[in-house]
CSV table of N, CA and C in Angstrom, one decimal:
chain,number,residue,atom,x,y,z
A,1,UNK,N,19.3,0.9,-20.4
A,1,UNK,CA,18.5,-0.3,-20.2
A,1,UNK,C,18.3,-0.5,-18.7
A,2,UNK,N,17.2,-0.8,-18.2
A,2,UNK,CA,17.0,-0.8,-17.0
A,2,UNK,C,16.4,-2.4,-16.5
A,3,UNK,N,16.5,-2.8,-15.7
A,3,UNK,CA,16.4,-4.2,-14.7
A,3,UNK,C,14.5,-4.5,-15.2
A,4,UNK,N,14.1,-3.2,-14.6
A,4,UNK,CA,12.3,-3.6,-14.6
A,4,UNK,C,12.5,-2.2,-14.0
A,5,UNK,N,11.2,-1.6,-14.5
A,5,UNK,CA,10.3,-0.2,-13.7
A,5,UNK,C,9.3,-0.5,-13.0
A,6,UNK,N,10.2,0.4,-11.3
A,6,UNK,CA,8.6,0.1,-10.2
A,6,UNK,C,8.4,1.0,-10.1
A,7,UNK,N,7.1,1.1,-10.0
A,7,UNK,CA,6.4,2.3,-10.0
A,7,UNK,C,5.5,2.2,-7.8
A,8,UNK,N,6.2,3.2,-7.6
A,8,UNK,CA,6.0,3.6,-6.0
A,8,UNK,C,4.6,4.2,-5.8
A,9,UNK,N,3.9,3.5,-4.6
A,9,UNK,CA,2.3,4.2,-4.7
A,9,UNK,C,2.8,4.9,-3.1
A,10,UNK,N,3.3,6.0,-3.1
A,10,UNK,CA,3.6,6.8,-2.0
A,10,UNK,C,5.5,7.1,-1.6
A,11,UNK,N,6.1,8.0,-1.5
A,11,UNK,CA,7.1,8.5,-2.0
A,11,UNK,C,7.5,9.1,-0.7
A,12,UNK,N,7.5,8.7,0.9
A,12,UNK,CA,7.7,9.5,1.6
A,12,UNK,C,9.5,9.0,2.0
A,13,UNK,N,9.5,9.4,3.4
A,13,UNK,CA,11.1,8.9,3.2
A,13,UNK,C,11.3,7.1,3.1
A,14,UNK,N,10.2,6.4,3.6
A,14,UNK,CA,10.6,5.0,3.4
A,14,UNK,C,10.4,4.6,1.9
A,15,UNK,N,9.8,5.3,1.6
A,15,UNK,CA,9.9,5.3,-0.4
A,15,UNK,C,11.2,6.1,-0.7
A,16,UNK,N,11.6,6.6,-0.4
A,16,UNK,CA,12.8,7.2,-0.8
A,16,UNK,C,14.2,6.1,-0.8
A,17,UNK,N,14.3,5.3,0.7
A,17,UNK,CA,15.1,4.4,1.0
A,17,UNK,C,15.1,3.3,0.0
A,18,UNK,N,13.3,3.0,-0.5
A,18,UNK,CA,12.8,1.8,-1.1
A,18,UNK,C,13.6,2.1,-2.7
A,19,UNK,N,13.1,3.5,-3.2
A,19,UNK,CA,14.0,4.2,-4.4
A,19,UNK,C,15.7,3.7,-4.6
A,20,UNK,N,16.3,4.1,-3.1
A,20,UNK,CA,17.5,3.8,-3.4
A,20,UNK,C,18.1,2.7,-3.9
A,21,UNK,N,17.8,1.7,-3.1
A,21,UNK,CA,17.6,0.4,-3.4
A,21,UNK,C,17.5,-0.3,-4.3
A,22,UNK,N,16.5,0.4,-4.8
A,22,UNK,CA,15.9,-0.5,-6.4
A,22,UNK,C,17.0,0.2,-7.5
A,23,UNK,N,17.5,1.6,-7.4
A,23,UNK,CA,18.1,2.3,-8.4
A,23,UNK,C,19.4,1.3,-8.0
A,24,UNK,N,19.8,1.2,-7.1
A,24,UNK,CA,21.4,0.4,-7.5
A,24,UNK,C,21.2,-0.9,-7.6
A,25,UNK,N,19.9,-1.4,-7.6
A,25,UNK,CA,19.9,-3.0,-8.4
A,25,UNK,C,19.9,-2.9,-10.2
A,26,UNK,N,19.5,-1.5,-10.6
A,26,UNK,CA,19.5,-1.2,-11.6
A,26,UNK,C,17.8,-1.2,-12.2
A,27,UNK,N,17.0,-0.7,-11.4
A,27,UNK,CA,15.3,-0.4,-11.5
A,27,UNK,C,15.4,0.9,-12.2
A,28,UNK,N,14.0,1.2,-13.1
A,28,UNK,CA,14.0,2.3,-12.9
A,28,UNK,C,12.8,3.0,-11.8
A,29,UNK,N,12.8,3.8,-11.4
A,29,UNK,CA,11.6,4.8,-10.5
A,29,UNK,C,10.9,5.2,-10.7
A,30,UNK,N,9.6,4.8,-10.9
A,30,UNK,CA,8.7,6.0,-10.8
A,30,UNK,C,7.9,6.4,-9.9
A,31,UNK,N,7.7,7.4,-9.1
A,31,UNK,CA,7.4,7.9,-7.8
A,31,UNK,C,5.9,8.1,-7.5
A,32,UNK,N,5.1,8.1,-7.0
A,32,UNK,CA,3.9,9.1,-6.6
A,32,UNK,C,3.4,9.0,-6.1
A,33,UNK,N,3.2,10.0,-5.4
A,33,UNK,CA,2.3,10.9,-4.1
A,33,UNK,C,1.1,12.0,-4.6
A,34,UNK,N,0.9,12.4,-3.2
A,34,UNK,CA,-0.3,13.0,-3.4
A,34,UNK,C,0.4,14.7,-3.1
A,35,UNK,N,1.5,14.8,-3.3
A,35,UNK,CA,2.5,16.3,-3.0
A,35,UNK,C,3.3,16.1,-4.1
A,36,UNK,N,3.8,16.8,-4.9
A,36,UNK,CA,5.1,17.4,-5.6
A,36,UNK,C,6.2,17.4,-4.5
A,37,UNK,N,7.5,17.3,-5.1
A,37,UNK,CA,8.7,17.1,-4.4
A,37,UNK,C,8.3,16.1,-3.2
A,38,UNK,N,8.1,14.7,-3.1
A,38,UNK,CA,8.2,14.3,-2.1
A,38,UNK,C,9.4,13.5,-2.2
A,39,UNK,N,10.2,13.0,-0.9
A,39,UNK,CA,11.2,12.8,-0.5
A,39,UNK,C,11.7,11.5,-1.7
A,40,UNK,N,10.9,10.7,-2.1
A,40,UNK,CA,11.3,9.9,-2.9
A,40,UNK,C,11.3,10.1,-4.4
A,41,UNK,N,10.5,11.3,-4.6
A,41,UNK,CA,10.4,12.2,-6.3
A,41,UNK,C,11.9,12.4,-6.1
A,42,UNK,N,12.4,12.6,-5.2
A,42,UNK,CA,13.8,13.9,-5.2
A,42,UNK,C,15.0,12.7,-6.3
A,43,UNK,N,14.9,11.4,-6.2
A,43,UNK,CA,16.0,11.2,-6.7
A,43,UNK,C,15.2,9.8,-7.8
A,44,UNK,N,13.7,9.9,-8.2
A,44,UNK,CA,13.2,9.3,-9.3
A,44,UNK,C,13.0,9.7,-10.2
A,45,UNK,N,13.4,8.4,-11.2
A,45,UNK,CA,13.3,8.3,-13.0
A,45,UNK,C,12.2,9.3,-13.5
A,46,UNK,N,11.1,9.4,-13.0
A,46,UNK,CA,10.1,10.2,-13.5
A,46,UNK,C,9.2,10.2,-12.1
A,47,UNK,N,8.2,11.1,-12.0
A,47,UNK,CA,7.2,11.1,-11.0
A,47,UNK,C,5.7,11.2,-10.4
A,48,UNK,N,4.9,11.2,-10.6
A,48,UNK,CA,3.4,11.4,-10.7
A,48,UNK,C,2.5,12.1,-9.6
A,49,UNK,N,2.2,13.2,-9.7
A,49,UNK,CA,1.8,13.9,-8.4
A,49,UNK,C,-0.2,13.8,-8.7
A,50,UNK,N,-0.6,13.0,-7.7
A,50,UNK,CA,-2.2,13.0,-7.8
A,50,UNK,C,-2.2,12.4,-6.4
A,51,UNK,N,-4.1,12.1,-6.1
A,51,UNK,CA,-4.3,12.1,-4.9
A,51,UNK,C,-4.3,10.4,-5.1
A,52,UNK,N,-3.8,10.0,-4.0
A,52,UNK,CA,-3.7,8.0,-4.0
A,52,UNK,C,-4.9,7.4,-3.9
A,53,UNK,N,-6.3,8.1,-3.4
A,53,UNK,CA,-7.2,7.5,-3.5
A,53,UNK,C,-7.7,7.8,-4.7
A,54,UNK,N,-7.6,8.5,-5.9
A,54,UNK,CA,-8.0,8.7,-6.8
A,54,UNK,C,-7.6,7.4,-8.1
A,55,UNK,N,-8.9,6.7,-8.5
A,55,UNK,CA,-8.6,5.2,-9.3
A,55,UNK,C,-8.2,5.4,-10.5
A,56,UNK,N,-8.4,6.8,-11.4
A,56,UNK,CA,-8.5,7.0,-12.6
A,56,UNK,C,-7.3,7.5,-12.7
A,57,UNK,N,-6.6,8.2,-11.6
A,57,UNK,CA,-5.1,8.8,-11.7
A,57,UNK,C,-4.4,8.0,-11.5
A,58,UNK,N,-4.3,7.0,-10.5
A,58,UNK,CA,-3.6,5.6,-10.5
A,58,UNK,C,-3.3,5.1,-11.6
A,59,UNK,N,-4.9,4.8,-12.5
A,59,UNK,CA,-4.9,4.0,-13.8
A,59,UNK,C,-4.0,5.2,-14.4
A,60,UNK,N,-4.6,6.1,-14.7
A,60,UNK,CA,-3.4,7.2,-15.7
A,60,UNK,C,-2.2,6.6,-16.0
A,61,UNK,N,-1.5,6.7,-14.4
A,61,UNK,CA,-0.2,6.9,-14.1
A,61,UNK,C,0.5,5.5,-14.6
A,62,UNK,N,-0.6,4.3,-14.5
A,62,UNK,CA,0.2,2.8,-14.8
A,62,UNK,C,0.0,3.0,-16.2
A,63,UNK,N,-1.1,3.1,-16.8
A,63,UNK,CA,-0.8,2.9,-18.4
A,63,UNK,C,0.1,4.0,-19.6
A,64,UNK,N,0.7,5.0,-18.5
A,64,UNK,CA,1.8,6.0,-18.8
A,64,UNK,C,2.4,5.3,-18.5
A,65,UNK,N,3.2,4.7,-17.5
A,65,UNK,CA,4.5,4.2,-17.1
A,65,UNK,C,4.7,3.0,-18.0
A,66,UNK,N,3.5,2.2,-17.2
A,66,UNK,CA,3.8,0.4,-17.7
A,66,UNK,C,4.7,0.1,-17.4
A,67,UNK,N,4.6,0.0,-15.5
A,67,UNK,CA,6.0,-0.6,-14.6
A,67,UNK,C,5.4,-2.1,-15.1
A,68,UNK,N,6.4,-2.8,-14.7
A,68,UNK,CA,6.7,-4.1,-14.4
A,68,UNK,C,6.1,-4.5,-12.9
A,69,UNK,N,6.3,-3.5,-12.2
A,69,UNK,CA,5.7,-4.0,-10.7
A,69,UNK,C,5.1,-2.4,-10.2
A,70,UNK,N,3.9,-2.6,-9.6
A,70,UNK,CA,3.4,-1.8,-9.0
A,70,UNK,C,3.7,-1.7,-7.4
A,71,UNK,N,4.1,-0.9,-6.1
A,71,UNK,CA,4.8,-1.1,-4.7
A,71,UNK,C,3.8,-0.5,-4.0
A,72,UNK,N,2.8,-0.4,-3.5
A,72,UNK,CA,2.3,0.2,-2.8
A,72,UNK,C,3.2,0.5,-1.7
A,73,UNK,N,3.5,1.6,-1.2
A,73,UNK,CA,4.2,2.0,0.4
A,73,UNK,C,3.4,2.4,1.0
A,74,UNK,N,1.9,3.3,1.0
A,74,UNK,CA,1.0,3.3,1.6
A,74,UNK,C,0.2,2.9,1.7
A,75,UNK,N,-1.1,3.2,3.0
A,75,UNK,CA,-2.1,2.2,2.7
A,75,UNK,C,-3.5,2.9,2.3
A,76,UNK,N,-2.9,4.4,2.2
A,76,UNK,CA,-4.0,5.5,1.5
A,76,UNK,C,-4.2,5.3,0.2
A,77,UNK,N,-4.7,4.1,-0.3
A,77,UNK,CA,-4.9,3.7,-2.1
A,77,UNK,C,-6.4,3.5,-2.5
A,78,UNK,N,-6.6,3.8,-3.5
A,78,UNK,CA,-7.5,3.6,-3.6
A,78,UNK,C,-7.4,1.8,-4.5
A,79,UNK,N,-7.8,1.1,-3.3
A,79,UNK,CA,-7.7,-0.5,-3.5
A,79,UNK,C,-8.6,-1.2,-4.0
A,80,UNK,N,-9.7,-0.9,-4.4
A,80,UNK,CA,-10.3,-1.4,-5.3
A,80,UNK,C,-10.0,-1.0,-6.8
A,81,UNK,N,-9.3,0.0,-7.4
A,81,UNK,CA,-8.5,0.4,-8.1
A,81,UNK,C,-7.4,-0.4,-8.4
A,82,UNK,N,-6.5,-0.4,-7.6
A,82,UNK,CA,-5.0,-1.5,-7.3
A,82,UNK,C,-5.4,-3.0,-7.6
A,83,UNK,N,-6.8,-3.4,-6.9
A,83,UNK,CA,-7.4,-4.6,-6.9
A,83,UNK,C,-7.9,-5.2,-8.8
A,84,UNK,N,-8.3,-4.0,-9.5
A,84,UNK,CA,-9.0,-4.3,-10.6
A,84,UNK,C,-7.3,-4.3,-11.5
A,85,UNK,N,-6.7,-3.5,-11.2
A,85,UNK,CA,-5.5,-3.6,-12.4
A,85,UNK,C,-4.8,-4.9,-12.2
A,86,UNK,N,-4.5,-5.4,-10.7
A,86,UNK,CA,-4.0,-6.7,-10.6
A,86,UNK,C,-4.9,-7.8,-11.0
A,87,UNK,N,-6.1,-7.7,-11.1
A,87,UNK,CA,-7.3,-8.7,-11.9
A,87,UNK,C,-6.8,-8.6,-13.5
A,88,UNK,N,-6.2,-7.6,-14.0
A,88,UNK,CA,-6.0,-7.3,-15.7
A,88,UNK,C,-4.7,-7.6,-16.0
A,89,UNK,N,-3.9,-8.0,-14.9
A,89,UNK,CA,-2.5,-8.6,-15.0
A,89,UNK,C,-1.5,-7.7,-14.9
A,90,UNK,N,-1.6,-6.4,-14.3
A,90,UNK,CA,-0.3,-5.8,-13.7
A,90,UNK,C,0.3,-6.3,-12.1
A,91,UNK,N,1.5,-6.2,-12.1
A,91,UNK,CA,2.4,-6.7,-11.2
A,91,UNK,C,2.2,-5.9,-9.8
A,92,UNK,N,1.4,-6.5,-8.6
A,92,UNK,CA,1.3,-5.6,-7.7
A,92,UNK,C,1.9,-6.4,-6.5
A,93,UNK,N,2.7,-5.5,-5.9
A,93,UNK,CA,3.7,-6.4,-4.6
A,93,UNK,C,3.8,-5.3,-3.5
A,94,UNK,N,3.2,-5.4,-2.4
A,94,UNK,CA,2.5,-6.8,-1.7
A,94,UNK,C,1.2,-6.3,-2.7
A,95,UNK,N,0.1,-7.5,-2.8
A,95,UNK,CA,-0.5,-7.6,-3.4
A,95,UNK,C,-1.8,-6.8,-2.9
A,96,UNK,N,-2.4,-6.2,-3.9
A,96,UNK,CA,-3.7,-5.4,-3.7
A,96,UNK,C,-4.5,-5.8,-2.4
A,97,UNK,N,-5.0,-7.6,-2.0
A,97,UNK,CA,-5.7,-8.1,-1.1
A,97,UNK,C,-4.6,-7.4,0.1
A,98,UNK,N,-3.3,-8.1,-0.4
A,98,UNK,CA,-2.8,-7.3,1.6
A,98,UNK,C,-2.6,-6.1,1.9
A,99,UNK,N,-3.1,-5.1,0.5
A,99,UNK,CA,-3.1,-3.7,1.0
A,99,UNK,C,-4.8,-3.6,1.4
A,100,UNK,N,-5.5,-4.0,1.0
A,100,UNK,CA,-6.7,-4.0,1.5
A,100,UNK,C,-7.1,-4.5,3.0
A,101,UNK,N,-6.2,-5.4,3.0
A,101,UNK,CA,-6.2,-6.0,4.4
A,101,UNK,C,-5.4,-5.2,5.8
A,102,UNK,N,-4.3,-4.7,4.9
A,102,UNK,CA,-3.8,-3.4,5.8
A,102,UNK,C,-4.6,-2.4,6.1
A,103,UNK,N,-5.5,-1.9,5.4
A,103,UNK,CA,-6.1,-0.6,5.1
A,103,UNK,C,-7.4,-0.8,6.7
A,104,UNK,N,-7.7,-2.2,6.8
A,104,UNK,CA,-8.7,-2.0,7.9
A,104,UNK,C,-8.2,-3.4,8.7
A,105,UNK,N,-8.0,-2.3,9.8
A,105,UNK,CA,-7.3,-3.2,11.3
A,105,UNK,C,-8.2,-4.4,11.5
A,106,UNK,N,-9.9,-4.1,11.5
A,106,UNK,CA,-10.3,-5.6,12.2
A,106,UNK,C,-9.8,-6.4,11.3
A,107,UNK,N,-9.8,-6.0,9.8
A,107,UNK,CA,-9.9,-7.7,9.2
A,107,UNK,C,-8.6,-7.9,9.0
A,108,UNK,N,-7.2,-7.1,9.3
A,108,UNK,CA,-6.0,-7.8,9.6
A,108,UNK,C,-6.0,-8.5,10.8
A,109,UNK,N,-6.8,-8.1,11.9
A,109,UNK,CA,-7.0,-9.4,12.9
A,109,UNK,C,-7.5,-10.3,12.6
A,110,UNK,N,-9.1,-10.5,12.3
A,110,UNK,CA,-9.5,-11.3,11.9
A,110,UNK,C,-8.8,-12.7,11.0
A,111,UNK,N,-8.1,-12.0,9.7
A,111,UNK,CA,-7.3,-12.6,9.2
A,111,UNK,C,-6.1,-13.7,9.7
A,112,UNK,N,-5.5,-13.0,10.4
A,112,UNK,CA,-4.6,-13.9,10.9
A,112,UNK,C,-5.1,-14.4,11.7
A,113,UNK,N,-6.0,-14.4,13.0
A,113,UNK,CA,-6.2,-15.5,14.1
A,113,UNK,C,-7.1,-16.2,13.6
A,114,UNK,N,-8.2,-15.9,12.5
A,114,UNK,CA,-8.9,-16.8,12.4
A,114,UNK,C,-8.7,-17.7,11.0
A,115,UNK,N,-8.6,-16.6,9.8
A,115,UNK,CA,-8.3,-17.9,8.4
A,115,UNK,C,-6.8,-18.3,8.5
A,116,UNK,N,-5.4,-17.5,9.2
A,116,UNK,CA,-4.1,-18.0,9.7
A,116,UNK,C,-4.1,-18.5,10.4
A,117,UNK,N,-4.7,-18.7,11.3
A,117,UNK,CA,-5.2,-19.9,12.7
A,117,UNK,C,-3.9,-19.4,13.8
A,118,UNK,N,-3.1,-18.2,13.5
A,118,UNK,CA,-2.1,-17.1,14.4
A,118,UNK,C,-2.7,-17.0,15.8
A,119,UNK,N,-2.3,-17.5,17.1
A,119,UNK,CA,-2.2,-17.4,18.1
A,119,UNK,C,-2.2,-15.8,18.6
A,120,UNK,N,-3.0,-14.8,18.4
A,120,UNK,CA,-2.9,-14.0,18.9
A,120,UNK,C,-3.4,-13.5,20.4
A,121,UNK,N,-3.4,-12.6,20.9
A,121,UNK,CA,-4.1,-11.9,22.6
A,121,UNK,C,-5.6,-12.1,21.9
A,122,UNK,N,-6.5,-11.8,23.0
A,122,UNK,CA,-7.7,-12.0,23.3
A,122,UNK,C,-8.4,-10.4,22.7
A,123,UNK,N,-9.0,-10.3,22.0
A,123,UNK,CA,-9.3,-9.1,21.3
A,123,UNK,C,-10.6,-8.7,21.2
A,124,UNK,N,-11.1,-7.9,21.2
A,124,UNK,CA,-12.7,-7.5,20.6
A,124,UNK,C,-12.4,-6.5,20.3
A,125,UNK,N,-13.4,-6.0,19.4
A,125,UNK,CA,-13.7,-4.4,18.4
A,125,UNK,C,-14.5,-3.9,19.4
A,126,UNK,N,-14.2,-2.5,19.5
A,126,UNK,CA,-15.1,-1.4,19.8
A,126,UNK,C,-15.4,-0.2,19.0
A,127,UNK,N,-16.6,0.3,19.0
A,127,UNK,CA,-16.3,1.9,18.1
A,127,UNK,C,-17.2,2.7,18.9
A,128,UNK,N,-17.5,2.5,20.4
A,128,UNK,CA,-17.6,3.6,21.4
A,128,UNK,C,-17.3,3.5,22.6
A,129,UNK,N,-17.5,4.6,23.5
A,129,UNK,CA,-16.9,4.4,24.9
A,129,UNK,C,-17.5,3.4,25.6
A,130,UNK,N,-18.7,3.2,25.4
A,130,UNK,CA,-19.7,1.7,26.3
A,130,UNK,C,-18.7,0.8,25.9
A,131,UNK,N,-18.5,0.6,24.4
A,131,UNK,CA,-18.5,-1.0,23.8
A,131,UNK,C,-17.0,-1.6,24.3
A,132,UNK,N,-16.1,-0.1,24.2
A,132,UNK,CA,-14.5,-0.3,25.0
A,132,UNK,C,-14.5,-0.9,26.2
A,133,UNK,N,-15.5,-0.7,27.1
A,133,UNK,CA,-15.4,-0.8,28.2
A,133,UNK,C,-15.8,-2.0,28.3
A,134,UNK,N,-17.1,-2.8,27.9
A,134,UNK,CA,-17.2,-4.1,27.6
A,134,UNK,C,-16.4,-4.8,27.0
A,135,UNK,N,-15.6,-4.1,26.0
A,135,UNK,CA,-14.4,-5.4,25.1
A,135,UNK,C,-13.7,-5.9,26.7
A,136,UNK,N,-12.9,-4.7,27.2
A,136,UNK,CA,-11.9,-4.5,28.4
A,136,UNK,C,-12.6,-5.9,29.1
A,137,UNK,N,-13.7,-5.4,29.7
A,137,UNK,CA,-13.8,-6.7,31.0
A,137,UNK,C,-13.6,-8.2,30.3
A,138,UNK,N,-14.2,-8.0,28.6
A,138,UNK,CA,-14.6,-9.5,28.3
A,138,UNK,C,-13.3,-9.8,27.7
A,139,UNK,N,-12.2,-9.3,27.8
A,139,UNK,CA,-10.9,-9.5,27.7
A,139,UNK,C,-9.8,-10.1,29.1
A,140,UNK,N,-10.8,-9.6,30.2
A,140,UNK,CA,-10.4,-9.5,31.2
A,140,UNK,C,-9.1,-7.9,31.3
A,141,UNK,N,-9.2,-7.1,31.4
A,141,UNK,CA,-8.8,-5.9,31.7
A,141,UNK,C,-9.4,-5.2,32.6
């Protein structure tokens, strides 16, 4: 009898640590990456080898398992996937939105200085060498 099954969306060594942890609170594991034997497969309840951006192997892998909690540890997901199963009431921690929010830097800035109202440094986006150099001065750099 096991506590709750989480099921790990990425299995490297901080999923492996994450594994440990949960196995001596009495979790069960279920692992998966986009590699066989990854460092957190090595000592999980069962494991799932597909690619993380892939929505239909995700979905697979949850309505096989039917964790109790889904963990994302990476932010290579395919999150509109993650986003639609947490809409259908599976347990996703951190939640689908703040992997989506991880997944693209501006709008984790965005996010905190402007809907968190977070005090951050003076910032602008660039995505070429002109625009860098204009952020720089209008940063003062």
């Amino acid at each position: 009898m096991y506590l709750a099954t989480l099921m790990l969306l990425g299995s490297g060594e901080l999923g492996r640590e994450f594994a440990i942890a949960a196995k001596r609170l009495g979790c069960r594991v279920v692992a998966c990456d986009r590699y066989a034997n990854a460092p957190a497969m090595q000592l999980a309840d069962a494991f799932e080898v597909f690619p993380m951006l892939d929505g239909k192997a995700l979905r697979a892998a949850v309505e096989k398992h039917k964790p109790d909690v889904i963990v994302p540890e990476i932010e290579a997901i395919d999150t509109a996937a993650l986003a639609a199963l947490e809409s259908e009431g599976w347990r996703v921690a951190p939640s689908a939105r703040g992997v989506q929010l991880t997944m693209n830097r501006d709008g984790i800035r965005e996010f905190a200085a402007n809907a968190l109202g977070l005090v951050t440094s003076k910032y602008r986006f660039a995505e070429s060498r002109e625009e860098a150099v204009a952020a720089a001065q209008d940063v003062g750099l």
